XYZ file of N, CA and C in Angstrom:
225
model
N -15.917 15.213 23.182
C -14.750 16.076 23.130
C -13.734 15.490 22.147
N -12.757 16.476 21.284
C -12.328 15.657 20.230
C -10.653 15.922 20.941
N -9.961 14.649 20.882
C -8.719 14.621 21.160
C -7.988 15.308 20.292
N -6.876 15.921 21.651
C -5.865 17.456 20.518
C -5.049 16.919 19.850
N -4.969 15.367 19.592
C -4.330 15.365 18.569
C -4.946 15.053 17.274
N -6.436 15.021 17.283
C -7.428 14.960 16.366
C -7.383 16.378 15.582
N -7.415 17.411 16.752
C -7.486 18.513 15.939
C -6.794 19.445 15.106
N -5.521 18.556 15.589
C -4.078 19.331 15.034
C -3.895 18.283 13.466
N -4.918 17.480 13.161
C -4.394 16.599 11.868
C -5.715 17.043 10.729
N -5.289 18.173 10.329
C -6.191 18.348 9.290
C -6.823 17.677 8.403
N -8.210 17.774 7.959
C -8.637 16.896 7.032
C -8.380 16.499 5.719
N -7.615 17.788 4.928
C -7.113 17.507 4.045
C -5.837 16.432 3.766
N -5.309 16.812 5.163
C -4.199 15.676 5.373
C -4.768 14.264 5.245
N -5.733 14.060 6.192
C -6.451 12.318 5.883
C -6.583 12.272 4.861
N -7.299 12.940 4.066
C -7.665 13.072 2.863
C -6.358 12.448 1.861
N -5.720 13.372 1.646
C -4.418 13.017 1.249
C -3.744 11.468 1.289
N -3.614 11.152 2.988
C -2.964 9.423 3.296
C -3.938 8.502 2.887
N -5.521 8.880 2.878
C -6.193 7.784 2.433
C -5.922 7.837 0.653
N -5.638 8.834 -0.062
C -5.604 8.646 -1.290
C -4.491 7.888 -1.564
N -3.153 8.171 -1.266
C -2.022 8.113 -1.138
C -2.377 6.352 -1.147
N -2.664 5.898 0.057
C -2.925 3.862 0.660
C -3.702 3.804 -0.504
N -4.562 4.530 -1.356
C -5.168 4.023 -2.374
C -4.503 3.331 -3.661
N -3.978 4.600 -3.667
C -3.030 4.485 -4.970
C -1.772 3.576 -4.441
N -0.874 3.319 -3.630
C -0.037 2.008 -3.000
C -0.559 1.055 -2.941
N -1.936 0.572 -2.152
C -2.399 -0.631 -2.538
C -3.048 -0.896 -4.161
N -3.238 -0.494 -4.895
C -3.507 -0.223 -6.580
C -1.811 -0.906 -7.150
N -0.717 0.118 -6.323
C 0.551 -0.831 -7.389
C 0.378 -2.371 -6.779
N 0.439 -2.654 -5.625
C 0.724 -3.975 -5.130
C -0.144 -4.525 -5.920
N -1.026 -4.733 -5.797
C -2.242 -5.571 -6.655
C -1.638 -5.617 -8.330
N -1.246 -4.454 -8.634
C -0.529 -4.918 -10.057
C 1.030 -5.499 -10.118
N 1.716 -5.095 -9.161
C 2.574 -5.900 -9.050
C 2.329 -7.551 -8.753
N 1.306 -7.882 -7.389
C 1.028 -9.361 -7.438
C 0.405 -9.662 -8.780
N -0.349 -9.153 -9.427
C -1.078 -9.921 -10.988
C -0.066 -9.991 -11.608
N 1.223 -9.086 -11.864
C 2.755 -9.485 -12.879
C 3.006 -11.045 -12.512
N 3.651 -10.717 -11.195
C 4.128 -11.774 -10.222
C 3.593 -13.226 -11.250
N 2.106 -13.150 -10.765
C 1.435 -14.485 -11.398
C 1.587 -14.915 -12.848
N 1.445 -13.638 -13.217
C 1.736 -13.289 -15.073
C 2.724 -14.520 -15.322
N 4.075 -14.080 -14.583
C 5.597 -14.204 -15.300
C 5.478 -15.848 -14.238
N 4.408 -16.170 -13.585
C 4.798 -18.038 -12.876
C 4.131 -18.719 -13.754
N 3.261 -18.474 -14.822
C 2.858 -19.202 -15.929
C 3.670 -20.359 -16.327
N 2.989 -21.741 -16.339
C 3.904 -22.227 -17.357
C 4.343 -22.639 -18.802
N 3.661 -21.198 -19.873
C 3.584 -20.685 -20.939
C 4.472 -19.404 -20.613
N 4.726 -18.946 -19.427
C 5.995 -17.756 -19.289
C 6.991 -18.089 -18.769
N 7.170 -18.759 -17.564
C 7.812 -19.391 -16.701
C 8.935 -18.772 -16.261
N 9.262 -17.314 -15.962
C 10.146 -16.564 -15.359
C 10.533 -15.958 -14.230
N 10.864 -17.399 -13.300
C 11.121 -17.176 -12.062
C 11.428 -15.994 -11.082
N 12.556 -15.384 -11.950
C 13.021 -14.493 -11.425
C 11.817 -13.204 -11.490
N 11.047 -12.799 -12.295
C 10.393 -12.128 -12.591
C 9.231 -12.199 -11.595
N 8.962 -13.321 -11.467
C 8.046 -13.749 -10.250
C 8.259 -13.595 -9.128
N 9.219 -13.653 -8.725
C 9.910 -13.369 -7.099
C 10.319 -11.564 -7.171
N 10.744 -11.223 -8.295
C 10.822 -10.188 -8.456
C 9.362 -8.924 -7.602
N 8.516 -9.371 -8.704
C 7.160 -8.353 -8.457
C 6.684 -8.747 -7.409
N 6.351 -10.600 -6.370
C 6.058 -10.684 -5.578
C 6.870 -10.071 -4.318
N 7.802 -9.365 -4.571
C 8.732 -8.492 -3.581
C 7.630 -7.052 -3.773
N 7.925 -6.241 -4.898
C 7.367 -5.096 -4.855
C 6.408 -4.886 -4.380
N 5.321 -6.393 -4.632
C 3.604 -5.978 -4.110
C 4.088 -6.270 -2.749
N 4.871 -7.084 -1.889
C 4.717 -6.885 -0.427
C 5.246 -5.895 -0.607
N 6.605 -5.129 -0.426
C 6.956 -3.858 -0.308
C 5.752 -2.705 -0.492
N 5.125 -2.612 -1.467
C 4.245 -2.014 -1.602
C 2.874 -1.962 -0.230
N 2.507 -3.157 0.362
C 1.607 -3.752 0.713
C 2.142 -2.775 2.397
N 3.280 -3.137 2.586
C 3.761 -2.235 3.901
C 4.042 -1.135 4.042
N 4.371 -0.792 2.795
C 4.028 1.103 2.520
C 2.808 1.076 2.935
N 1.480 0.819 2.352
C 0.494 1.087 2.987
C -0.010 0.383 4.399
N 0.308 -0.537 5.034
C -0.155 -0.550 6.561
C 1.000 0.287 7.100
N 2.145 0.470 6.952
C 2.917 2.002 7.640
C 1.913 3.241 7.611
N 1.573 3.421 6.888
C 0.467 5.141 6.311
C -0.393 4.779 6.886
N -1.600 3.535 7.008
C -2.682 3.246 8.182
C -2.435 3.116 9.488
N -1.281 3.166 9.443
C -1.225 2.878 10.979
C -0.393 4.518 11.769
N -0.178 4.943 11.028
C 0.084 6.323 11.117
C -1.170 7.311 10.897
N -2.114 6.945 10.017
C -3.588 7.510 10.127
C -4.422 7.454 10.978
N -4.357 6.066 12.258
C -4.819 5.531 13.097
C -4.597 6.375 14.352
N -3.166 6.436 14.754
C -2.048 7.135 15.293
C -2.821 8.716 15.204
N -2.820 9.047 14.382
C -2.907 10.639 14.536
C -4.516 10.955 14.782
N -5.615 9.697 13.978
C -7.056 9.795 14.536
C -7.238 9.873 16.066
N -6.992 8.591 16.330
C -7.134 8.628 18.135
C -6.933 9.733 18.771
């Protein structure tokens, strides 16, 4: 038997949040590779580094917020 709140979350919708966590975890990952970019010590731009290593976590909790809201509406 499929739970009513399974049936009220259309598939296109999953569809959608899994693309969505795709493309959010895609910036983080380029934000952490900046991050590393700019801690070089041939670049060495601290600020730049703390900078993007903010965005990719920020980024990183945008997407477990959206999984865990995908989770949420599966069950």
């Amino acid at each position: 038997m499929v739970s009513q709140i399974r049936q009220n979350y259309h598939e296109n919708t999953e569809n959608a949040v899994n693309t969505t966590v795709s493309h959010v975890l895609n910036a983080s990952y380029h934000f952490f590779d900046l991050a590393y970019y700019f801690d070089r010590d041939d670049i060495a731009l601290p600020s730049l580094h703390k900078y993007f290593l903010k965005l990719s976590e920020n980024k990183r909790e945008q997407a477990d917020k959206l999984l865990r809201y995908q989770n949420q509406m599966i069950q």
